[in-house]
Amino acid sequence: MTIILTPYWSNGVQKLKVIEPPPVPKRGLVPPALNRDIHAERCLAQLRSKDKGLEKYIYLSQLKHEDFAMFYRLCLQNMAEITPIIYTPVVGDACINFSQIYRRPEGLYVSIKDKGKIGGVISNWPKIDEARISVVTDGSRILGLGDLGVNGMGISIGKLSLYVAGAGIRPESTVPICLDLGTNTQRYLDDPLYLGLRQKRVGDAEMSAFMDEFMEEMSKAFPKLMIQFEDFSTDNAFKYLERYRRKYPVFNDDIQGTGAVVLSGFLNAAKLSSVASGLPLTSHRILFFGAGSAGVGVASQLMSFFTLQGMTEDQARRQIYLVDSQGLVYDTRGPLAEHKKYFSRDDYQGPPLTDLLDIIAYVKPSALLGLSTISGAFTSDVLDAMAAINPRPIIFPLSNPVRLSECSFADAVAHTQGRVLFASGSPFPDQQFQGKTLYPGQGNNMYIFPGLGLAAILARVSEITDSMVEASSLGLANSLTDEERSLGLLYPRVERIREISTFIAKEVIHAAQKAGVDRSPDLHAKSDAVLMQFISQKMWNP
């Protein structure tokens, strides 16, 4: 057997540890003609034989448990096919049915009943020294599906699978975590198969005390860990990101990841739109339909688009308009949730504007972004209105999963005569228009968070700064090939995810170094080419 000696650092001293490959099964314990390459074809055929998305999800979950190297091999070789199964949109169905399809433990569950002894629960994690990245959810706002309680664990598991596939994070370095603080969804409380606590969600004060203890114990148990918060309710998403982001390496994918991936697509779309209109990039006006954590998070990130053009922060803020369930968000309308106040308009004092068509007529936006989870909200009249005022309208229906998207790519193409610059949160099929193939963009967060997480691990950052998130977005925008740009794509092909993640990680490491939050001084002297090679070599391959 080949013995591999791998160097590692411990308390400032370099040591060697032995990495032994898994033993080859003894003769007779596997079929005599078993071949891994042919077995990959067999597994893919088995996957494709399933006629329901949820059955495919169950099959892949089983495969990951039994043969994780084969699972990730299939992911990397068939990224466009498998990503929608382990992530949106199928993961939404998997979460809804998580307690019904549960087979074996995966991940770490920490409940409100563990308060006061959370450290003991965390210490039970079997690979505590290897842990480098964790996705943490409390299940309170899974995708656009509402409060799913511990059924939200499917999101933590799925996101970490994409960290492994997309950036080569080692599988044993990932820690999926679900915080069980109760659920307010009665059908789960009444469901005998539900796997969580049968109680309503705890109050804000009790949750905050729990979160403080949880984060403190996490930092003690996992000193090299980056934590990604996922699918917390809107107010809590902002609250806990702000509470911990300067104390621990913490990232919120709904607020920062979504914002970064949309900024990237918008950068490329805005350039094409401005070429068509002849207007400068600073003239773009962005209308957000949906003002929750994702909507406001994206709006905050898109301010960078304008500041990169030389505008002040206040000037950038005035190019952005929010619409919530009560219509246009403006100061004199009445009391507002705290997270909406920054973008509330002070230049409108008229009667409430509640109809989206009236709001479009007033704002005259060049871009309409949907983060509302209201299916079909971008009606044919809305699409016609956007096409009437823009040579190339930017329309991003970003709500997940597909059934909650504000419009389809087919409708957007039809009502803009093929002129739309389109990106969605979930995948849509290509469209034929006047003999030409049009490709929908997908503002998929998996373009951003794997490379960002890998950079955080390699640079051993003390926090995730706004500049690092912006660097990930600009890195994605600049990662398109000439061929991809010639096809009018706003995002690169997902099949190149490892290459994209390498480039993004390099940009994020530079941003961390500039911000002074990195703790890997040996990376400073590396040239871009050497750093890219270093990042690529650090990626795990199945």
Short mmCIF file of C-alpha atoms in Angstrom, two decimals, residues 68-535:
data_model
loop_
_atom_site.label_atom_id
_atom_site.label_comp_id
_atom_site.label_asym_id
_atom_site.label_seq_id
_atom_site.Cartn_x
_atom_site.Cartn_y
_atom_site.Cartn_z
CA PHE A 68 -19.28 9.91 -1.79
CA ALA A 69 -16.41 9.91 -4.31
CA MET A 70 -18.75 8.60 -7.00
CA PHE A 71 -21.44 11.10 -5.99
CA TYR A 72 -19.08 14.05 -6.44
CA ARG A 73 -17.63 12.59 -9.61
CA LEU A 74 -21.12 12.56 -11.11
CA CYS A 75 -21.71 16.12 -9.88
CA LEU A 76 -18.57 17.45 -11.52
CA GLN A 77 -19.14 15.60 -14.79
CA ASN A 78 -22.86 16.49 -15.02
CA MET A 79 -23.08 19.79 -13.14
CA ALA A 80 -25.93 21.32 -15.15
CA GLU A 81 -28.04 18.18 -14.71
CA ILE A 82 -27.37 17.42 -11.05
CA THR A 83 -27.20 20.90 -9.50
CA PRO A 84 -30.99 21.47 -9.84
CA ILE A 85 -31.56 18.20 -7.96
CA ILE A 86 -29.29 18.76 -4.96
CA TYR A 87 -30.06 22.51 -4.91
CA THR A 88 -32.94 24.54 -6.30
CA PRO A 89 -35.54 23.66 -7.36
CA VAL A 90 -35.74 20.01 -6.18
CA VAL A 91 -34.17 20.68 -2.77
CA GLY A 92 -37.32 22.68 -1.95
CA ASP A 93 -39.48 19.56 -2.34
CA ALA A 94 -36.88 17.58 -0.40
CA CYS A 95 -37.10 20.01 2.51
CA ILE A 96 -40.90 19.99 2.56
CA ASN A 97 -40.77 16.18 2.72
CA PHE A 98 -37.58 15.88 4.79
CA SER A 99 -39.24 14.09 7.72
CA GLN A 100 -40.98 11.66 5.33
CA ILE A 101 -37.88 10.74 3.28
CA TYR A 102 -35.45 10.67 6.22
CA ARG A 103 -33.24 7.56 6.22
CA ARG A 104 -30.15 8.17 8.35
CA PRO A 105 -28.55 10.96 10.40
CA GLU A 106 -26.56 13.59 8.53
CA GLY A 107 -25.40 16.84 10.03
CA LEU A 108 -25.61 18.29 13.54
CA TYR A 109 -28.87 19.23 15.27
CA VAL A 110 -28.76 21.76 18.11
CA SER A 111 -32.09 22.51 19.80
CA ILE A 112 -33.34 25.09 22.25
CA LYS A 113 -33.43 22.24 24.78
CA ASP A 114 -29.61 22.19 24.58
CA LYS A 115 -29.30 25.77 25.85
CA GLY A 116 -26.68 25.90 28.59
CA LYS A 117 -24.91 22.80 27.27
CA ILE A 118 -24.49 23.58 23.57
CA GLY A 119 -20.72 23.06 23.78
CA GLY A 120 -21.27 19.44 24.78
CA VAL A 121 -23.53 18.84 21.80
CA ILE A 122 -21.07 20.43 19.36
CA SER A 123 -18.19 18.37 20.78
CA ASN A 124 -20.03 15.23 19.67
CA TRP A 125 -19.26 16.05 16.02
CA PRO A 126 -17.08 13.12 14.91
CA LYS A 127 -14.62 15.09 12.72
CA ILE A 128 -14.13 18.16 14.85
CA ASP A 129 -10.47 18.76 13.89
CA GLU A 130 -11.17 18.62 10.15
CA ALA A 131 -14.09 21.10 10.22
CA ARG A 132 -13.54 24.19 8.07
CA ILE A 133 -16.97 25.29 6.83
CA SER A 134 -20.51 25.08 8.17
CA VAL A 135 -23.91 26.03 6.80
CA VAL A 136 -26.30 26.90 9.64
CA THR A 137 -30.06 27.32 9.30
CA ASP A 138 -32.92 27.61 11.76
CA GLY A 139 -35.40 26.52 9.08
CA SER A 140 -37.57 29.58 9.57
CA ARG A 141 -37.67 30.77 5.94
CA ILE A 142 -36.58 28.02 3.57
CA LEU A 143 -36.45 29.37 0.01
CA GLY A 144 -39.93 30.82 -0.52
CA LEU A 145 -41.58 27.92 1.30
CA GLY A 146 -41.92 29.36 4.79
CA ASP A 147 -41.14 27.95 8.22
CA LEU A 148 -40.08 24.32 7.77
CA GLY A 149 -38.44 23.82 11.18
CA VAL A 150 -35.84 21.02 11.23
CA ASN A 151 -36.91 20.02 7.71
CA GLY A 152 -34.65 22.92 6.69
CA MET A 153 -31.63 20.67 7.29
CA GLY A 154 -31.89 19.72 3.61
CA ILE A 155 -30.70 23.22 2.70
CA SER A 156 -27.57 22.99 4.87
CA ILE A 157 -26.75 19.58 3.41
CA GLY A 158 -27.35 20.74 -0.18
CA LYS A 159 -25.32 23.93 0.11
CA LEU A 160 -22.33 22.04 1.52
CA SER A 161 -22.51 19.50 -1.31
CA LEU A 162 -22.09 22.45 -3.65
CA TYR A 163 -19.10 23.73 -1.65
CA VAL A 164 -17.48 20.34 -2.24
CA ALA A 165 -18.44 20.07 -5.92
CA GLY A 166 -17.95 23.75 -6.76
CA ALA A 167 -14.75 24.57 -4.89
CA GLY A 168 -13.20 21.29 -3.83
CA ILE A 169 -13.79 21.73 -0.11
CA ARG A 170 -13.03 18.35 1.45
CA PRO A 171 -16.24 16.47 2.36
CA GLU A 172 -14.94 15.76 5.86
CA SER A 173 -14.42 19.51 6.38
CA THR A 174 -18.12 20.33 6.06
CA VAL A 175 -20.59 20.61 8.95
CA PRO A 176 -24.32 20.92 8.12
CA ILE A 177 -26.19 22.34 11.13
CA CYS A 178 -29.88 22.87 11.85
CA LEU A 179 -30.95 24.87 14.89
CA ASP A 180 -34.28 23.61 16.22
CA LEU A 181 -35.99 26.53 17.90
CA GLY A 182 -39.49 25.22 17.21
CA THR A 183 -41.77 25.87 14.25
CA ASN A 184 -44.87 27.97 13.72
CA THR A 185 -46.14 25.69 10.93
CA GLN A 186 -49.04 23.78 12.45
CA ARG A 187 -49.05 20.91 9.95
CA TYR A 188 -45.56 19.93 11.10
CA LEU A 189 -46.53 20.15 14.75
CA ASP A 190 -49.44 17.81 13.95
CA ASP A 191 -47.36 15.45 11.76
CA PRO A 192 -46.39 12.26 13.67
CA LEU A 193 -43.35 11.86 11.40
CA TYR A 194 -42.00 15.40 12.01
CA LEU A 195 -38.44 15.15 13.35
CA GLY A 196 -38.29 18.43 15.28
CA LEU A 197 -39.50 19.80 18.59
CA ARG A 198 -43.28 20.03 18.84
CA GLN A 199 -43.44 23.61 20.03
CA LYS A 200 -43.89 27.08 18.63
CA ARG A 201 -40.78 29.11 17.88
CA VAL A 202 -39.14 30.74 20.88
CA GLY A 203 -39.21 34.52 21.34
CA ASP A 204 -36.52 37.00 20.26
CA ALA A 205 -34.83 37.33 23.64
CA GLU A 206 -34.56 33.57 24.16
CA MET A 207 -33.30 33.08 20.61
CA SER A 208 -30.64 35.79 20.98
CA ALA A 209 -29.31 34.22 24.19
CA PHE A 210 -29.25 30.83 22.43
CA MET A 211 -27.44 32.26 19.40
CA ASP A 212 -24.81 34.00 21.55
CA GLU A 213 -24.02 30.73 23.33
CA PHE A 214 -24.07 28.78 20.05
CA MET A 215 -21.65 31.12 18.27
CA GLU A 216 -19.29 31.28 21.25
CA GLU A 217 -19.18 27.48 21.54
CA MET A 218 -18.74 27.10 17.78
CA SER A 219 -15.69 29.39 17.84
CA LYS A 220 -14.17 27.34 20.67
CA ALA A 221 -14.81 23.94 19.09
CA PHE A 222 -14.00 24.97 15.50
CA PRO A 223 -11.36 27.74 15.56
CA LYS A 224 -10.72 27.42 11.81
CA LEU A 225 -14.37 27.40 10.73
CA MET A 226 -16.28 29.78 8.46
CA ILE A 227 -20.03 29.88 9.15
CA GLN A 228 -22.64 30.54 6.49
CA PHE A 229 -26.07 31.56 7.78
CA GLU A 230 -28.87 30.30 5.56
CA ASP A 231 -32.62 30.91 5.37
CA PHE A 232 -33.20 32.70 8.65
CA SER A 233 -36.34 34.88 8.74
CA THR A 234 -35.83 38.35 7.28
CA ASP A 235 -35.38 40.32 10.51
CA ASN A 236 -33.19 37.67 12.09
CA ALA A 237 -31.06 37.33 8.95
CA PHE A 238 -30.06 41.00 9.19
CA LYS A 239 -29.90 40.94 12.99
CA TYR A 240 -27.50 38.03 13.39
CA LEU A 241 -25.31 38.94 10.45
CA GLU A 242 -24.75 42.37 11.96
CA ARG A 243 -24.40 40.93 15.47
CA TYR A 244 -21.59 38.49 14.63
CA ARG A 245 -19.92 39.52 11.38
CA ARG A 246 -17.07 41.46 13.02
CA LYS A 247 -16.52 38.90 15.74
CA TYR A 248 -16.46 35.67 13.72
CA PRO A 249 -15.95 34.67 10.05
CA VAL A 250 -19.68 34.80 9.22
CA PHE A 251 -21.44 35.13 5.86
CA ASN A 252 -25.17 35.26 5.08
CA ASP A 253 -25.89 33.79 1.68
CA ASP A 254 -29.43 35.20 1.39
CA ILE A 255 -28.25 38.75 1.97
CA GLN A 256 -24.67 38.81 0.69
CA GLY A 257 -24.47 35.83 -1.66
CA THR A 258 -27.65 36.67 -3.52
CA GLY A 259 -26.59 40.31 -3.70
CA ALA A 260 -23.17 39.40 -5.07
CA VAL A 261 -24.43 37.04 -7.78
CA VAL A 262 -27.10 39.50 -8.91
CA LEU A 263 -24.57 42.36 -8.99
CA SER A 264 -22.38 40.25 -11.24
CA GLY A 265 -25.17 39.51 -13.72
CA PHE A 266 -26.40 43.09 -13.53
CA LEU A 267 -22.94 44.45 -14.38
CA ASN A 268 -22.95 42.47 -17.62
CA ALA A 269 -26.61 43.19 -18.39
CA ALA A 270 -26.31 46.93 -17.72
CA LYS A 271 -23.47 47.27 -20.22
CA LEU A 272 -25.53 45.57 -22.94
CA SER A 273 -28.60 47.65 -22.04
CA SER A 274 -26.66 50.91 -22.14
CA VAL A 275 -25.17 50.06 -25.54
CA ALA A 276 -28.73 49.58 -26.86
CA SER A 277 -30.14 52.76 -25.29
CA GLY A 278 -27.12 54.99 -25.75
CA LEU A 279 -27.51 56.13 -22.13
CA PRO A 280 -24.67 56.10 -19.59
CA LEU A 281 -24.40 53.37 -16.95
CA THR A 282 -25.16 55.96 -14.27
CA SER A 283 -28.67 56.46 -15.72
CA HIS A 284 -29.94 52.98 -14.77
CA ARG A 285 -32.87 52.86 -12.36
CA ILE A 286 -33.57 49.60 -10.56
CA LEU A 287 -36.99 48.61 -9.26
CA PHE A 288 -37.12 45.83 -6.66
CA PHE A 289 -40.36 43.90 -6.35
CA GLY A 290 -39.91 42.36 -2.91
CA ALA A 291 -38.32 44.02 0.11
CA GLY A 292 -37.40 41.15 2.43
CA SER A 293 -33.89 40.14 3.47
CA ALA A 294 -32.98 38.99 -0.04
CA GLY A 295 -34.46 42.07 -1.74
CA VAL A 296 -32.80 44.59 0.55
CA GLY A 297 -29.57 42.56 0.57
CA VAL A 298 -29.44 42.64 -3.23
CA ALA A 299 -30.31 46.34 -3.28
CA SER A 300 -27.46 47.06 -0.88
CA GLN A 301 -25.05 45.09 -3.04
CA LEU A 302 -26.22 46.77 -6.25
CA MET A 303 -25.24 50.14 -4.86
CA SER A 304 -21.71 48.99 -5.70
CA PHE A 305 -22.67 49.06 -9.37
CA PHE A 306 -23.20 52.82 -9.16
CA THR A 307 -20.30 53.61 -6.83
CA LEU A 308 -18.01 51.74 -9.24
CA GLN A 309 -19.15 54.30 -11.86
CA GLY A 310 -17.96 57.14 -9.59
CA MET A 311 -21.28 58.01 -7.93
CA THR A 312 -21.52 58.79 -4.22
CA GLU A 313 -23.31 56.42 -1.87
CA ASP A 314 -26.28 58.80 -1.63
CA GLN A 315 -26.48 59.14 -5.41
CA ALA A 316 -26.35 55.35 -5.75
CA ARG A 317 -29.12 54.88 -3.19
CA ARG A 318 -31.42 57.19 -5.15
CA GLN A 319 -31.23 54.97 -8.25
CA ILE A 320 -32.93 52.14 -6.33
CA TYR A 321 -36.67 51.79 -5.60
CA LEU A 322 -38.35 49.16 -3.40
CA VAL A 323 -41.85 47.69 -3.67
CA ASP A 324 -43.29 45.63 -0.81
CA SER A 325 -46.74 44.16 -0.16
CA GLN A 326 -48.13 47.69 0.32
CA GLY A 327 -46.59 49.16 -2.82
CA LEU A 328 -43.81 51.69 -3.33
CA VAL A 329 -41.73 52.17 -0.18
CA TYR A 330 -41.57 55.87 0.73
CA ASP A 331 -41.14 57.92 3.91
CA THR A 332 -44.60 59.41 4.35
CA ARG A 333 -46.43 56.13 3.77
CA GLY A 334 -46.28 55.17 7.44
CA PRO A 335 -44.18 53.02 9.79
CA LEU A 336 -41.58 50.85 8.04
CA ALA A 337 -39.55 47.80 9.05
CA GLU A 338 -36.03 48.83 9.99
CA HIS A 339 -34.33 47.08 7.07
CA LYS A 340 -36.44 49.00 4.50
CA LYS A 341 -35.79 52.51 5.79
CA TYR A 342 -32.45 53.06 4.05
CA PHE A 343 -34.02 52.75 0.59
CA SER A 344 -37.31 54.48 1.45
CA ARG A 345 -38.00 57.38 -0.94
CA ASP A 346 -38.06 60.92 0.38
CA ASP A 347 -38.85 62.38 -3.07
CA TYR A 348 -42.42 61.06 -3.30
CA GLN A 349 -45.27 62.41 -1.17
CA GLY A 350 -48.30 61.43 -3.24
CA PRO A 351 -50.97 58.82 -2.58
CA PRO A 352 -49.83 55.21 -2.10
CA LEU A 353 -48.68 53.54 -5.31
CA THR A 354 -49.80 49.94 -5.01
CA ASP A 355 -50.16 48.73 -8.61
CA LEU A 356 -46.91 47.57 -10.22
CA LEU A 357 -47.87 49.07 -13.58
CA ASP A 358 -48.43 52.48 -11.96
CA ILE A 359 -45.10 52.19 -10.18
CA ILE A 360 -43.30 51.34 -13.44
CA ALA A 361 -44.94 54.34 -15.11
CA TYR A 362 -43.70 56.58 -12.25
CA VAL A 363 -40.16 55.17 -11.84
CA LYS A 364 -39.46 54.31 -15.52
CA PRO A 365 -36.94 51.62 -14.48
CA SER A 366 -34.40 50.09 -16.81
CA ALA A 367 -34.31 47.00 -14.58
CA LEU A 368 -37.05 45.08 -12.76
CA LEU A 369 -35.90 42.57 -10.15
CA GLY A 370 -38.25 40.14 -8.43
CA LEU A 371 -37.56 38.77 -4.94
CA SER A 372 -41.16 38.45 -3.81
CA THR A 373 -41.88 34.68 -4.14
CA ILE A 374 -45.15 35.72 -5.84
CA SER A 375 -45.62 33.46 -8.84
CA GLY A 376 -46.51 35.27 -12.07
CA ALA A 377 -46.23 38.75 -10.54
CA PHE A 378 -44.54 39.99 -13.72
CA THR A 379 -47.65 39.75 -15.89
CA SER A 380 -47.78 40.22 -19.65
CA ASP A 381 -48.79 43.86 -19.06
CA VAL A 382 -45.78 44.40 -16.79
CA LEU A 383 -43.41 42.84 -19.32
CA ASP A 384 -44.98 44.90 -22.13
CA ALA A 385 -44.51 48.06 -20.06
CA MET A 386 -40.82 47.31 -19.45
CA ALA A 387 -40.29 46.60 -23.16
CA ALA A 388 -42.02 49.86 -24.13
CA ILE A 389 -39.62 52.08 -22.19
CA ASN A 390 -36.36 50.14 -22.75
CA PRO A 391 -34.69 48.93 -25.96
CA ARG A 392 -33.25 46.06 -23.89
CA PRO A 393 -35.11 45.72 -20.59
CA ILE A 394 -33.36 43.97 -17.69
CA ILE A 395 -35.77 41.52 -16.03
CA PHE A 396 -34.52 39.31 -13.20
CA PRO A 397 -37.27 37.14 -11.60
CA LEU A 398 -35.08 35.77 -8.80
CA SER A 399 -37.52 33.98 -6.50
CA ASN A 400 -36.97 30.26 -5.86
CA PRO A 401 -38.09 27.60 -6.61
CA VAL A 402 -39.35 27.75 -10.21
CA ARG A 403 -43.01 27.65 -9.23
CA LEU A 404 -42.57 30.89 -7.24
CA SER A 405 -40.71 32.76 -9.99
CA GLU A 406 -42.24 36.11 -10.97
CA CYS A 407 -42.26 35.11 -14.67
CA SER A 408 -40.84 32.51 -17.03
CA PHE A 409 -38.10 33.04 -19.60
CA ALA A 410 -40.55 32.11 -22.37
CA ASP A 411 -42.96 34.88 -21.35
CA ALA A 412 -40.14 37.41 -20.99
CA VAL A 413 -38.86 36.59 -24.47
CA ALA A 414 -42.34 36.71 -26.04
CA HIS A 415 -43.36 40.05 -24.52
CA THR A 416 -40.08 41.83 -25.26
CA GLN A 417 -39.68 40.45 -28.79
CA GLY A 418 -36.52 38.66 -27.74
CA ARG A 419 -34.83 41.82 -26.43
CA VAL A 420 -34.90 40.91 -22.73
CA LEU A 421 -31.76 40.64 -20.61
CA PHE A 422 -32.88 37.87 -18.30
CA ALA A 423 -31.64 36.10 -15.20
CA SER A 424 -33.66 33.97 -12.80
CA GLY A 425 -33.10 32.30 -9.47
CA SER A 426 -33.96 28.82 -10.78
CA PRO A 427 -33.21 27.25 -14.15
CA PHE A 428 -35.38 27.80 -17.24
CA PRO A 429 -34.97 26.15 -20.67
CA ASP A 430 -33.45 27.92 -23.69
CA GLN A 431 -35.84 29.60 -26.11
CA GLN A 432 -35.92 29.84 -29.89
CA PHE A 433 -36.83 33.27 -31.26
CA GLN A 434 -36.76 34.21 -34.94
CA GLY A 435 -34.31 31.42 -35.73
CA LYS A 436 -31.94 32.27 -32.90
CA THR A 437 -31.31 30.43 -29.61
CA LEU A 438 -31.66 32.67 -26.56
CA TYR A 439 -30.09 31.56 -23.27
CA PRO A 440 -31.51 32.47 -19.85
CA GLY A 441 -29.10 33.55 -17.16
CA GLN A 442 -29.41 31.90 -13.77
CA GLY A 443 -28.35 34.07 -10.84
CA ASN A 444 -27.36 30.98 -8.91
CA ASN A 445 -25.61 31.64 -5.60
CA MET A 446 -23.43 28.59 -6.21
CA TYR A 447 -21.38 30.77 -8.54
CA ILE A 448 -20.36 32.86 -5.52
CA PHE A 449 -20.28 31.06 -2.19
CA PRO A 450 -17.97 28.11 -3.03
CA GLY A 451 -15.12 30.35 -4.19
CA LEU A 452 -15.73 32.82 -1.36
CA GLY A 453 -15.70 30.03 1.23
CA LEU A 454 -12.56 28.46 -0.23
CA ALA A 455 -10.79 31.83 -0.07
CA ALA A 456 -11.89 32.32 3.55
CA ILE A 457 -10.44 28.91 4.46
CA LEU A 458 -7.14 29.30 2.61
CA ALA A 459 -6.55 32.87 3.82
CA ARG A 460 -7.75 31.96 7.35
CA VAL A 461 -9.77 35.17 7.55
CA SER A 462 -10.99 36.64 10.81
CA GLU A 463 -14.11 38.10 9.17
CA ILE A 464 -15.90 38.31 5.82
CA THR A 465 -15.78 41.96 4.75
CA ASP A 466 -18.02 43.80 2.29
CA SER A 467 -14.98 44.25 0.07
CA MET A 468 -14.50 40.46 -0.08
CA VAL A 469 -18.13 39.96 -1.13
CA GLU A 470 -17.79 42.67 -3.77
CA ALA A 471 -14.57 41.06 -5.02
CA SER A 472 -16.41 37.75 -5.46
CA SER A 473 -19.06 39.51 -7.54
CA LEU A 474 -16.58 41.32 -9.77
CA GLY A 475 -14.60 38.11 -10.13
CA LEU A 476 -17.69 36.30 -11.40
CA ALA A 477 -18.58 39.12 -13.80
CA ASN A 478 -15.09 39.00 -15.27
CA SER A 479 -14.91 35.22 -15.57
CA LEU A 480 -16.91 34.88 -18.79
CA THR A 481 -15.07 33.58 -21.84
CA ASP A 482 -15.17 35.37 -25.20
CA GLU A 483 -17.44 32.63 -26.52
CA GLU A 484 -19.88 33.05 -23.61
CA ARG A 485 -20.01 36.80 -24.19
CA SER A 486 -20.60 36.29 -27.93
CA LEU A 487 -23.70 34.24 -27.06
CA GLY A 488 -25.03 37.08 -24.91
CA LEU A 489 -24.64 35.16 -21.64
CA LEU A 490 -24.77 37.13 -18.41
CA TYR A 491 -23.19 34.30 -16.38
CA PRO A 492 -20.56 31.73 -17.32
CA ARG A 493 -21.52 28.13 -17.93
CA VAL A 494 -21.91 26.26 -14.64
CA GLU A 495 -19.87 23.35 -16.04
CA ARG A 496 -16.79 25.56 -15.49
CA ILE A 497 -17.57 26.00 -11.78
CA ARG A 498 -14.16 24.85 -10.50
CA GLU A 499 -12.35 27.23 -12.85
CA ILE A 500 -14.72 30.06 -11.86
CA SER A 501 -14.31 29.33 -8.14
CA THR A 502 -10.52 29.41 -8.50
CA PHE A 503 -10.63 32.87 -10.09
CA ILE A 504 -13.12 34.17 -7.51
CA ALA A 505 -11.05 32.76 -4.63
CA LYS A 506 -7.97 34.57 -5.92
CA GLU A 507 -9.86 37.88 -6.06
CA VAL A 508 -11.35 37.36 -2.58
CA ILE A 509 -7.96 36.50 -1.05
CA HIS A 510 -6.54 39.74 -2.44
CA ALA A 511 -9.49 41.66 -0.96
CA ALA A 512 -8.96 39.98 2.43
CA GLN A 513 -5.28 40.89 2.34
CA LYS A 514 -6.09 44.49 1.47
CA ALA A 515 -8.62 44.65 4.32
CA GLY A 516 -6.08 43.17 6.74
CA VAL A 517 -8.34 40.30 7.85
CA ASP A 518 -6.26 37.37 6.52
CA ARG A 519 -4.00 35.24 8.68
CA SER A 520 -1.98 33.41 6.00
CA PRO A 521 1.04 35.69 5.41
CA ASP A 522 2.70 33.12 3.14
CA LEU A 523 0.08 33.90 0.45
CA HIS A 524 1.09 37.57 0.18
CA ALA A 525 4.20 36.98 -1.90
CA LYS A 526 2.51 34.77 -4.48
CA SER A 527 1.86 36.18 -7.95
CA ASP A 528 -1.63 35.83 -9.40
CA ALA A 529 -0.57 32.86 -11.51
CA VAL A 530 1.11 31.10 -8.60
CA LEU A 531 -1.82 31.88 -6.29
CA MET A 532 -4.31 30.45 -8.82
CA GLN A 533 -2.18 27.31 -9.09
CA PHE A 534 -2.02 27.06 -5.29
CA ILE A 535 -5.82 27.39 -5.01
#
